[in-house]
Coordinates of C-alpha atoms and ligand atoms in Angstrom, one line a residue:
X1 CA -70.5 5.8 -3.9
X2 CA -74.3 4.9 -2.9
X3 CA -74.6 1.7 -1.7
X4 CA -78.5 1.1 -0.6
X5 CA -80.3 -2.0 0.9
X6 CA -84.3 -2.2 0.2
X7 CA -86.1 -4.2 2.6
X8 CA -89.4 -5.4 3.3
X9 CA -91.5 -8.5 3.4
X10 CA -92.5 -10.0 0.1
X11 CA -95.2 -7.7 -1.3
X12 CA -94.2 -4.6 -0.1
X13 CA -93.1 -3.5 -3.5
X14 CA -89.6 -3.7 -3.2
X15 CA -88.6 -4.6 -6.8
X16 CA -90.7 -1.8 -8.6
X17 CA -88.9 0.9 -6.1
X18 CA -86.0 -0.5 -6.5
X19 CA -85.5 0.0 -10.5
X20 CA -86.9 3.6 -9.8
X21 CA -83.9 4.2 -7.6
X22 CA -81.7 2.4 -9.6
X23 CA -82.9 4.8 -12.8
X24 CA -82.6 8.0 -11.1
X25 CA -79.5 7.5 -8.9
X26 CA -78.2 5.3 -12.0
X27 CA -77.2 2.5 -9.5
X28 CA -76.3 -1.2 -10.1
X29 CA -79.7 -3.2 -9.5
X30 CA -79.0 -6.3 -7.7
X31 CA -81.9 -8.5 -7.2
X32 CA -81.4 -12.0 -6.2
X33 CA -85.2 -13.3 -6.6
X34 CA -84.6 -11.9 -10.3
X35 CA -81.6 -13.0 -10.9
X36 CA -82.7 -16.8 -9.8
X37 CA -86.1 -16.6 -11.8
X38 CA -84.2 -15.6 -14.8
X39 CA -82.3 -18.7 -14.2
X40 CA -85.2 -21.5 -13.8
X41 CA -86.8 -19.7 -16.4
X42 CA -83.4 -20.5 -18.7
X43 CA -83.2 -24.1 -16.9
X44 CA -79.4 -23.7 -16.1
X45 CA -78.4 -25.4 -13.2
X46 CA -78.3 -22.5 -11.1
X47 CA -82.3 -22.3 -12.1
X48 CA -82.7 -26.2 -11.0
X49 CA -80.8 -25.9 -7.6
X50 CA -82.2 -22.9 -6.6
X51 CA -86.2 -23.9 -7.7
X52 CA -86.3 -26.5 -5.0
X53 CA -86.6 -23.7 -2.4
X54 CA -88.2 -20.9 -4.3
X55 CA -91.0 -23.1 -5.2
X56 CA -91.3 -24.3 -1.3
X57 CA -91.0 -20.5 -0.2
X58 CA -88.0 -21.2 1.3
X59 CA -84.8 -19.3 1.3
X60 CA -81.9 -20.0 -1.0
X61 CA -78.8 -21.6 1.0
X62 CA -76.7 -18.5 2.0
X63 CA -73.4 -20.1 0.3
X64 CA -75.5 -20.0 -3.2
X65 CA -76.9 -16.5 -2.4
X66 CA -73.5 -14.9 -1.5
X67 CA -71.6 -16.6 -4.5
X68 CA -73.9 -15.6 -7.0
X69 CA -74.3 -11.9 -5.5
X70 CA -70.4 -11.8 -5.4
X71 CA -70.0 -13.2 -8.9
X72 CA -72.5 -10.3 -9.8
X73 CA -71.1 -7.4 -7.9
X74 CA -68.0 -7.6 -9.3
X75 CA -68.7 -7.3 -12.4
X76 CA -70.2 -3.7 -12.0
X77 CA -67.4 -2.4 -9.6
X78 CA -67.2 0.7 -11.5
X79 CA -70.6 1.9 -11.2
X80 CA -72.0 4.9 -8.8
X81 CA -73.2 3.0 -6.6
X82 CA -75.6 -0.7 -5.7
X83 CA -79.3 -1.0 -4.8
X84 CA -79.5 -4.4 -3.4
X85 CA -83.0 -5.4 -3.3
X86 CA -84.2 -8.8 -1.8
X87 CA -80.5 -9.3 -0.6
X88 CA -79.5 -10.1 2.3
X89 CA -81.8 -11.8 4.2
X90 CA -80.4 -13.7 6.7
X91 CA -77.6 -12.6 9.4
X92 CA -74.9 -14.2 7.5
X93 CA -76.2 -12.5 4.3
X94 CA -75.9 -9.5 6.3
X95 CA -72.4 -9.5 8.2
X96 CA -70.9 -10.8 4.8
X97 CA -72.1 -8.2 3.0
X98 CA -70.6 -5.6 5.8
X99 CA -66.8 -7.8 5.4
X100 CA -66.8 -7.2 1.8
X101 CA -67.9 -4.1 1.0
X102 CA -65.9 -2.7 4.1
X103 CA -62.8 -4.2 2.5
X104 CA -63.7 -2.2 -0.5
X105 CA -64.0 0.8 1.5
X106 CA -67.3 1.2 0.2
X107 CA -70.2 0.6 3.1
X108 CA -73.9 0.1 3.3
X109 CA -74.9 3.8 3.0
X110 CA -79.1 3.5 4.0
X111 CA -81.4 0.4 4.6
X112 CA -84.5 1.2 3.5
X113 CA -87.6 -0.6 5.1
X114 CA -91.1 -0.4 3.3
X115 CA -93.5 -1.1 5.8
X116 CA -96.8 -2.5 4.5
X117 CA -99.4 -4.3 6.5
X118 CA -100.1 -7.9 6.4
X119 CA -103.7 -7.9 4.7
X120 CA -102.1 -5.6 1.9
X121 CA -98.9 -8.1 1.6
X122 CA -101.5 -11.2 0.9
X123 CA -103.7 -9.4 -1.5
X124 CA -100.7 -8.0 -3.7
X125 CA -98.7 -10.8 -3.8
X126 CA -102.2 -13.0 -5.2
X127 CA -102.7 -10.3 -8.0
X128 CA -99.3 -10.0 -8.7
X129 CA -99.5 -14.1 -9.3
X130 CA -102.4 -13.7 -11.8
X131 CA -100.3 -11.7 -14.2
X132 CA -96.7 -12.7 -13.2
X133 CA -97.2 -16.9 -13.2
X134 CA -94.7 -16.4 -10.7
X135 CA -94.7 -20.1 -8.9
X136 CA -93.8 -19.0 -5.5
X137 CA -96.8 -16.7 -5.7
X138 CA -99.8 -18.7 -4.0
X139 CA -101.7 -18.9 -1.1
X140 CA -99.7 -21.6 0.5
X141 CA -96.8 -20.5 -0.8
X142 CA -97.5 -16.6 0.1
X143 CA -97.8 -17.4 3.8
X144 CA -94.7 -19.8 4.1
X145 CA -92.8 -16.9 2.7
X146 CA -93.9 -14.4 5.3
X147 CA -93.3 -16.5 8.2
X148 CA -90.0 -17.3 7.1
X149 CA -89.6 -13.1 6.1
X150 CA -90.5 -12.8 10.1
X151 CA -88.6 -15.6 11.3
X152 CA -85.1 -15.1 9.4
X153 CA -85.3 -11.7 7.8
X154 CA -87.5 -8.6 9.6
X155 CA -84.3 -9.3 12.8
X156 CA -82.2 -7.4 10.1
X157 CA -83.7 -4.5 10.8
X158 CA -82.2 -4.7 14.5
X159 CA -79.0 -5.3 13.1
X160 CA -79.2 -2.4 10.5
X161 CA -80.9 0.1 13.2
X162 CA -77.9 -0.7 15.7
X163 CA -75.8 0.8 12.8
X164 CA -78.6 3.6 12.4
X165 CA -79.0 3.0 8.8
X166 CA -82.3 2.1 8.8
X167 CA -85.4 4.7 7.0
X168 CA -88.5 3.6 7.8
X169 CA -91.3 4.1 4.8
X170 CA -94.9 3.5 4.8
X171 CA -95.3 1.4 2.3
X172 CA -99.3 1.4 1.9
X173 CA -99.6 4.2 -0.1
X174 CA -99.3 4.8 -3.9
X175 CA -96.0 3.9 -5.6
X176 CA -95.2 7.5 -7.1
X177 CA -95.5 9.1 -3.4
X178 CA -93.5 6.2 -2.0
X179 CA -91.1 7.0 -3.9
X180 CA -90.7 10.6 -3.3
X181 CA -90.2 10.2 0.3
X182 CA -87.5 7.6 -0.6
X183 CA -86.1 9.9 -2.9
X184 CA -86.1 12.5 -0.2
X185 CA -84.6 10.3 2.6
X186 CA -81.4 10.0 0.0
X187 CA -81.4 13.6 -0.7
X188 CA -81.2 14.2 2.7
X189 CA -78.4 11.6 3.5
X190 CA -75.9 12.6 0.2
X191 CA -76.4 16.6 1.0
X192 CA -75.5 15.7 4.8
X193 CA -74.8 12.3 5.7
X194 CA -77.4 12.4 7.9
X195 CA -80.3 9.7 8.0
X196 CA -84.0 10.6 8.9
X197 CA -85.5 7.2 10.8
X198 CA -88.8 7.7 9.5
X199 CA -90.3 9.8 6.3
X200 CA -93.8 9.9 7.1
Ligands
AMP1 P1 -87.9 -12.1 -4.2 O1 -88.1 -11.9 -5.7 O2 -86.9 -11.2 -3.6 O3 -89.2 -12.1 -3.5 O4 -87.3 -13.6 -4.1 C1 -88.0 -14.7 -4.5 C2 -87.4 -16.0 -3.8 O5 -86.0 -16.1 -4.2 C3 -87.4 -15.9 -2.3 O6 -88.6 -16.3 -1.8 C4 -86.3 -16.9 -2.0 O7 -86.7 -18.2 -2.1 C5 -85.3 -16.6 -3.1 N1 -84.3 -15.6 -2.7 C6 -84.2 -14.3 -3.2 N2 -83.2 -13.6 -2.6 C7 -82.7 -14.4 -1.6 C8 -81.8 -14.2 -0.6 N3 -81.1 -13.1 -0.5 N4 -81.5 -15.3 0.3 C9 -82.2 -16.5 0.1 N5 -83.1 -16.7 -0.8 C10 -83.4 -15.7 -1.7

């Protein structure tokens, strides 16, 4: 089994990676931002409790998070493998995550962190809003979501490098070559378990 994290401030083009890995590897795409915009967008109560802090730029309550993920996992036990993308973000996210897929006996194989400067983060996350409508994609709204990225997420990488699980990837260039040095960091780990820190 192939269990990956993706991880990286908002911008850094996570989701569009992520259902590139998810094609070739066929892996189980888990994306909570998704999965909660799909439910505003069907107004379910799920969508209503959850908007009041997307649209703020604050983070979902980890007891909604971890529910919902759960309740989502399990229903694709039997595939290859998980790309988790946008999940976890806080410690608790994080250690929870460990408990239960340890019990499965099926661990976090890679975290992998796109790195993308600030200035690049700001300007794709405002043309991403122009075409998306995505509500949580404003100025405002843009910078309380990186703070809180630095504040209650990026200290996951500590906790992810002390397992040395983490691959660093530049982020900044264009998305077919970020890709192939993803692609090349889990090559490398499924022929021999072993993790390269940085694919420059
Ligand atoms: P994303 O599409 O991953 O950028 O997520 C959009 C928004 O959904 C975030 O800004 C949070 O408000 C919320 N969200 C998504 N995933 C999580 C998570 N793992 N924990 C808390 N909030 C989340």
């Amino acid at each position: 089994m192939l269990n990956l994290v993706i991880f990286g401030p908002p911008g850094s083009g996570k989701g569009t990676q992520s259902a590139k890995i998810a094609d070739k590897y066929n892996l189980c795409h888990l994306s909570t931002g998704e999965l909660f915009r799909k439910e505003m967008e069907k107004g379910t109560l799920l969508g209503r409790e959850v908007e009041k802090y997307i649209d703020k730029g604050l983070l979902v309550p980890d007891e909604i998070v971890l529910r919902e993920l759960y309740r989502r996992a399990s229903d694709h036990l039997d595939s290859p493998g998980f790309i988790f993308d946008g999940f976890p973000r806080t410690l608790v996210q994080a250690e929870t995550l460990d408990r239960l897929l340890d019990k499965k006996g099926i661990p976090i194989s890679l975290d992998i962190s796109v790195v993308v400067e600030e200035q690049e983060l700001f300007k794709r996350i405002l043309g991403r809003g122009e075409d998306s409508g995505r509500s949580d994609d404003s100025v405002e709204i843009a910078k309380l979501r990186l703070n809180v990225y630095k504040e209650q997420t990026r200290p996951l990488l500590d906790y992810y490098s002390g397992q040395g699980k983490i691959v660093s990837i530049n982020g900044m260039e264009p998305v077919d070559r970020v890709f192939e040095k993803i692609c090349l960091a889990i090559d490398t780990y499924l022929v021999s378990r072993k993790v390269i820190p940085v694919v420059e």
